[in-house]
Amino acid sequence: MVLQRRLEYGFNGYQVPPTPRAPRSARKRVSSWKKNEDHNRMCAFDLLATVAGKLLLEVDDSVSKIDHEEIKIVNGSGSKPNVCDKGSCNKPFFVSEIIKAPDTDTCSGPASGITVSDCKIEDINQKQMQTGPPENGKLPFVNNVDCNLNLVIRDDDDDDDDDDENSFEGSRRDTLNKKTVRAPPCMRDRRIRRLSASKQWKISQNTDVYRNKINCCKYQRPLRDYPFKKRRLYQLDNPSKSDKSGFIEGGSSLDATSQDSHVKLKIKSFRVPEFFIEIPETATVSSLKRTVMEAVTAIFSGELHVGVMLQGKRIRDDNKTLSQTGICHDNELDALGFTLEPNELQVSPLLCPENQPLIRYSPAQTVANEVVIRQQADSPMTNSRNITVSHHEMSVDDKSGLDSRALVTVPANNTGELEVVPVRKLKGAEVAQRRIRRPFSVSEVEALVEAVEKIGTGRWRDVKLRAFDDANHRTYVDLKDKWKTLVHTARISPQQRRGEPVPQELLDRVLTAHGYWSHHQAKNQFKLNHQLEPQTCRLL
DNA sequence: CTTAGGG
DNA sequence: CCCTAAG
């Protein structure tokens, strides 16, 4: 089967089990695509087994005879998994209306949050793709797929252990408190951002969701150690407690302190964006089903964002409580809706000609936070309303409904340089901002070269402290990277060099120092004679 | 956190 | 510049 998508699309599935670490010198990193491939496949498979459960039971034996190579899913952009290509991003999957939840969960396990009870192809016709006629001229065209699934939102009643000490957030706090002396503010902020974008967290959360789903299907996954304790997505308390409480109870107030008020929701259906399936006429219906299932699975295996709509209006403020936003027991059943949006949806302004608001989620007392469909869990970092880029950079307001095209212009900083921080990427709950490019000036290069000549390569923190201590925007990683490019620059012909020309004299010194230190193991030599070495290096 | 190295 | 394994 040729799925024209990449399974790694936003979904990392399970964490790679810890493998013995090779010595640093032996580190050769495998491409992340390669690394994740099998895991993603596994995720897709698990999803298939889990989400499709019932459907697959209907697949008759003949499916095994189908040559999957004949099946091709044309998913919008072609190779990209972006399901919102070609403007369809303005049509997010539409999820659900509120309907009354059954007395018991559909799934037997206490952790169950989502089941698919039925899937059907709603509209298959012989329309041709708008993007061009298919080769055979007969292309089944799937407009949308409706699935039934249940989603139960529960309040946490017995939140007795919040794992705060061991939580990601807590550990980060500790780290920061301990290390503030060493890390300049800008670097600390960067680390916060890094951590907030850490896939470790996401993977953990993803796994959490799936493990729950797996449990629901009596499918055990081996336990793993996670770098951080996972924040529970929803409470695994005694189902009977919430069941007997009814779907909605308590007063109209549903704030954080009224723990006994419940809003139970059942997602009856969702709609996926338009996608295309090409399948030969000779294929069986079962293979068609499976193909469609694969496509749906592909969508579900990506990171999804949940949008909350109340009375047709999008609820943007994730920090409000349900009652504050008007979600309470006396809502009309269809007043509340959810949208599922693929993760990459908001990324490219080109693909989203109309302003697609960026939705971020707050972990506390929000609808979005509790929706277990989400595979992309919140990072605790998003708990704060603002993401502070750095002390002199711009704060991005959580509630501003950021446009993917937004460019946040910030005032000139101390050095007179203007910083423009594009909102580049939305990955789940985090907005990862790429720093603006700041080419090294010749004087900076000179300072770097001089520092490396004295300190050597391999101790970039010291290089930073020596020569760039006051340059908050230059991290030691930056210096290491710059040295790498300097070495490269020095080795290529002047015609191939780009950017502001670096004096040849400096480049010569780069090569000299590089050659010297690569033979002298900067780390070890430094301890012995860090004052003598520079002289030697210079003379070489 | 730092380092190292690939992307 | 980013990302992240390894230490």
Short mmCIF file of N, CA and C in Angstrom, two decimals, chain A residues 205-276:
data_model
loop_
_atom_site.label_atom_id
_atom_site.label_comp_id
_atom_site.label_asym_id
_atom_site.label_seq_id
_atom_site.Cartn_x
_atom_site.Cartn_y
_atom_site.Cartn_z
N GLN A 205 3.14 11.70 26.81
CA GLN A 205 1.71 11.93 26.83
C GLN A 205 1.02 11.09 25.76
N ASN A 206 1.63 11.04 24.64
CA ASN A 206 1.03 10.24 23.60
C ASN A 206 0.86 8.81 24.06
N THR A 207 1.91 8.34 24.64
CA THR A 207 1.86 6.97 25.07
C THR A 207 0.79 6.77 26.11
N ASP A 208 0.66 7.77 26.93
CA ASP A 208 -0.35 7.67 27.95
C ASP A 208 -1.72 7.48 27.33
N VAL A 209 -1.99 8.28 26.38
CA VAL A 209 -3.28 8.17 25.73
C VAL A 209 -3.44 6.79 25.14
N TYR A 210 -2.43 6.37 24.47
CA TYR A 210 -2.59 5.12 23.78
C TYR A 210 -2.60 3.94 24.71
N ARG A 211 -1.86 4.07 25.79
CA ARG A 211 -1.90 2.96 26.69
C ARG A 211 -3.30 2.81 27.26
N ASN A 212 -3.89 3.93 27.50
CA ASN A 212 -5.25 3.84 27.99
C ASN A 212 -6.15 3.18 26.96
N LYS A 213 -5.94 3.57 25.75
CA LYS A 213 -6.77 2.97 24.73
C LYS A 213 -6.47 1.49 24.60
N ILE A 214 -5.21 1.21 24.71
CA ILE A 214 -4.86 -0.19 24.60
C ILE A 214 -5.49 -0.98 25.73
N ASN A 215 -5.39 -0.47 26.91
CA ASN A 215 -5.99 -1.17 28.03
C ASN A 215 -7.45 -1.43 27.77
N CYS A 216 -8.03 -0.43 27.22
CA CYS A 216 -9.44 -0.57 26.92
C CYS A 216 -9.70 -1.76 26.04
N CYS A 217 -8.77 -2.06 25.23
CA CYS A 217 -8.96 -3.16 24.30
C CYS A 217 -8.24 -4.41 24.78
N LYS A 218 -7.97 -4.47 26.05
CA LYS A 218 -7.35 -5.66 26.63
C LYS A 218 -6.02 -5.97 25.97
N TYR A 219 -5.29 -4.98 25.74
CA TYR A 219 -4.05 -5.15 25.02
C TYR A 219 -2.98 -4.51 25.88
N GLN A 220 -2.08 -5.30 26.31
CA GLN A 220 -1.11 -4.78 27.26
C GLN A 220 0.17 -4.36 26.56
N ARG A 221 0.61 -3.24 26.96
CA ARG A 221 1.88 -2.74 26.44
C ARG A 221 2.88 -2.77 27.58
N PRO A 222 4.08 -3.18 27.28
CA PRO A 222 5.05 -3.20 28.36
C PRO A 222 5.28 -1.82 28.94
N LEU A 223 5.45 -1.81 30.20
CA LEU A 223 5.71 -0.54 30.85
C LEU A 223 7.10 -0.05 30.50
N ARG A 224 7.20 1.23 30.46
CA ARG A 224 8.50 1.82 30.16
C ARG A 224 8.80 2.86 31.21
N ASP A 225 10.04 3.17 31.27
CA ASP A 225 10.44 4.29 32.11
C ASP A 225 10.42 5.54 31.27
N TYR A 226 9.87 6.53 31.83
CA TYR A 226 9.79 7.78 31.12
C TYR A 226 10.66 8.80 31.82
N PRO A 227 11.18 9.69 31.03
CA PRO A 227 12.03 10.71 31.65
C PRO A 227 11.26 11.58 32.61
N PHE A 228 10.02 11.76 32.36
CA PHE A 228 9.24 12.59 33.25
C PHE A 228 7.97 11.82 33.59
N LYS A 229 7.55 12.10 34.76
CA LYS A 229 6.26 11.51 35.10
C LYS A 229 5.18 12.17 34.28
N LYS A 230 4.33 11.36 33.82
CA LYS A 230 3.30 11.89 32.95
C LYS A 230 2.18 12.47 33.78
N ARG A 231 1.73 13.57 33.33
CA ARG A 231 0.55 14.15 33.95
C ARG A 231 -0.65 13.38 33.45
N ARG A 232 -1.48 13.05 34.36
CA ARG A 232 -2.63 12.27 33.95
C ARG A 232 -3.55 13.12 33.10
N LEU A 233 -4.05 12.51 32.10
CA LEU A 233 -4.97 13.25 31.25
C LEU A 233 -6.36 13.24 31.83
N TYR A 234 -6.68 12.19 32.46
CA TYR A 234 -7.97 12.17 33.11
C TYR A 234 -7.93 11.15 34.21
N GLN A 235 -8.88 11.24 35.02
CA GLN A 235 -8.83 10.49 36.25
C GLN A 235 -9.20 9.04 36.04
N LEU A 236 -8.47 8.20 36.69
CA LEU A 236 -8.78 6.79 36.60
C LEU A 236 -9.52 6.36 37.86
N ASP A 237 -10.46 7.12 38.23
CA ASP A 237 -11.12 6.79 39.48
C ASP A 237 -12.22 5.77 39.22
N ASN A 238 -12.87 5.49 40.27
CA ASN A 238 -13.90 4.47 40.21
C ASN A 238 -15.02 4.92 39.29
N PRO A 239 -15.27 4.18 38.26
CA PRO A 239 -16.29 4.63 37.31
C PRO A 239 -17.65 4.76 37.96
N SER A 240 -17.90 3.92 38.91
CA SER A 240 -19.24 3.96 39.48
C SER A 240 -19.49 5.29 40.15
N LYS A 241 -18.43 5.89 40.65
CA LYS A 241 -18.64 7.14 41.34
C LYS A 241 -19.18 8.20 40.41
N SER A 242 -18.59 8.26 39.26
CA SER A 242 -19.08 9.29 38.36
C SER A 242 -20.33 8.85 37.64
N ASP A 243 -20.44 7.57 37.46
CA ASP A 243 -21.61 7.12 36.73
C ASP A 243 -22.89 7.42 37.49
N LYS A 244 -22.82 7.13 38.76
CA LYS A 244 -24.07 7.31 39.48
C LYS A 244 -24.35 8.79 39.71
N SER A 245 -23.39 9.58 39.45
CA SER A 245 -23.63 10.99 39.66
C SER A 245 -24.44 11.60 38.53
N GLY A 246 -24.61 10.86 37.51
CA GLY A 246 -25.37 11.41 36.39
C GLY A 246 -24.45 12.17 35.46
N PHE A 247 -24.99 12.57 34.40
CA PHE A 247 -24.17 13.22 33.40
C PHE A 247 -23.79 14.62 33.83
N ILE A 248 -24.74 15.29 34.31
CA ILE A 248 -24.48 16.65 34.74
C ILE A 248 -25.12 16.83 36.10
N GLU A 249 -24.35 17.26 36.97
CA GLU A 249 -24.95 17.50 38.27
C GLU A 249 -24.25 18.67 38.93
N GLY A 250 -24.77 19.03 40.05
CA GLY A 250 -24.22 20.19 40.73
C GLY A 250 -24.86 21.45 40.20
N GLY A 251 -24.39 22.54 40.67
CA GLY A 251 -24.97 23.82 40.29
C GLY A 251 -24.49 24.25 38.93
N SER A 252 -24.83 25.42 38.59
CA SER A 252 -24.43 25.92 37.30
C SER A 252 -22.97 26.32 37.29
N SER A 253 -22.43 26.44 38.44
CA SER A 253 -21.03 26.81 38.49
C SER A 253 -20.16 25.58 38.31
N LEU A 254 -19.25 25.71 37.46
CA LEU A 254 -18.36 24.58 37.20
C LEU A 254 -16.93 25.03 37.27
N ASP A 255 -16.61 25.72 38.28
CA ASP A 255 -15.24 26.21 38.31
C ASP A 255 -14.33 25.17 38.92
N ALA A 256 -13.12 25.60 39.18
CA ALA A 256 -12.11 24.63 39.57
C ALA A 256 -12.39 24.03 40.93
N THR A 257 -13.11 24.74 41.73
CA THR A 257 -13.27 24.24 43.09
C THR A 257 -14.49 23.36 43.26
N SER A 258 -15.39 23.44 42.36
CA SER A 258 -16.56 22.59 42.51
C SER A 258 -16.28 21.26 41.87
N GLN A 259 -15.65 20.43 42.66
CA GLN A 259 -15.19 19.17 42.12
C GLN A 259 -16.33 18.21 41.83
N ASP A 260 -17.48 18.46 42.38
CA ASP A 260 -18.52 17.48 42.21
C ASP A 260 -19.40 17.77 41.01
N SER A 261 -19.04 18.75 40.25
CA SER A 261 -19.84 19.04 39.07
C SER A 261 -19.22 18.38 37.87
N HIS A 262 -20.04 17.73 37.15
CA HIS A 262 -19.52 16.98 36.01
C HIS A 262 -20.21 17.43 34.73
N VAL A 263 -19.44 17.50 33.73
CA VAL A 263 -20.02 17.63 32.40
C VAL A 263 -19.53 16.43 31.62
N LYS A 264 -20.44 15.64 31.24
CA LYS A 264 -20.04 14.48 30.45
C LYS A 264 -20.44 14.70 29.01
N LEU A 265 -19.53 14.42 28.20
CA LEU A 265 -19.77 14.64 26.78
C LEU A 265 -19.60 13.33 26.04
N LYS A 266 -20.33 13.22 25.03
CA LYS A 266 -20.13 12.07 24.16
C LYS A 266 -19.99 12.59 22.74
N ILE A 267 -18.86 12.30 22.19
CA ILE A 267 -18.64 12.73 20.82
C ILE A 267 -19.27 11.70 19.91
N LYS A 268 -20.23 12.14 19.21
CA LYS A 268 -20.96 11.17 18.38
C LYS A 268 -20.29 10.97 17.04
N SER A 269 -19.78 12.01 16.50
CA SER A 269 -19.20 11.86 15.18
C SER A 269 -18.16 12.94 14.97
N PHE A 270 -17.35 12.70 14.04
CA PHE A 270 -16.41 13.73 13.64
C PHE A 270 -16.26 13.68 12.14
N ARG A 271 -15.75 14.69 11.65
CA ARG A 271 -15.58 14.74 10.20
C ARG A 271 -14.12 15.02 9.91
N VAL A 272 -13.61 14.26 9.02
CA VAL A 272 -12.23 14.48 8.62
C VAL A 272 -12.22 15.32 7.36
N PRO A 273 -11.16 15.98 7.11
CA PRO A 273 -11.10 16.79 5.89
C PRO A 273 -11.11 15.91 4.66
N GLU A 274 -11.36 16.56 3.62
CA GLU A 274 -11.41 15.89 2.33
C GLU A 274 -10.08 15.19 2.04
N PHE A 275 -10.19 13.99 1.61
CA PHE A 275 -8.98 13.34 1.12
C PHE A 275 -9.38 12.38 0.02
N PHE A 276 -8.41 11.90 -0.65
CA PHE A 276 -8.68 11.13 -1.85
C PHE A 276 -8.11 9.75 -1.73
#
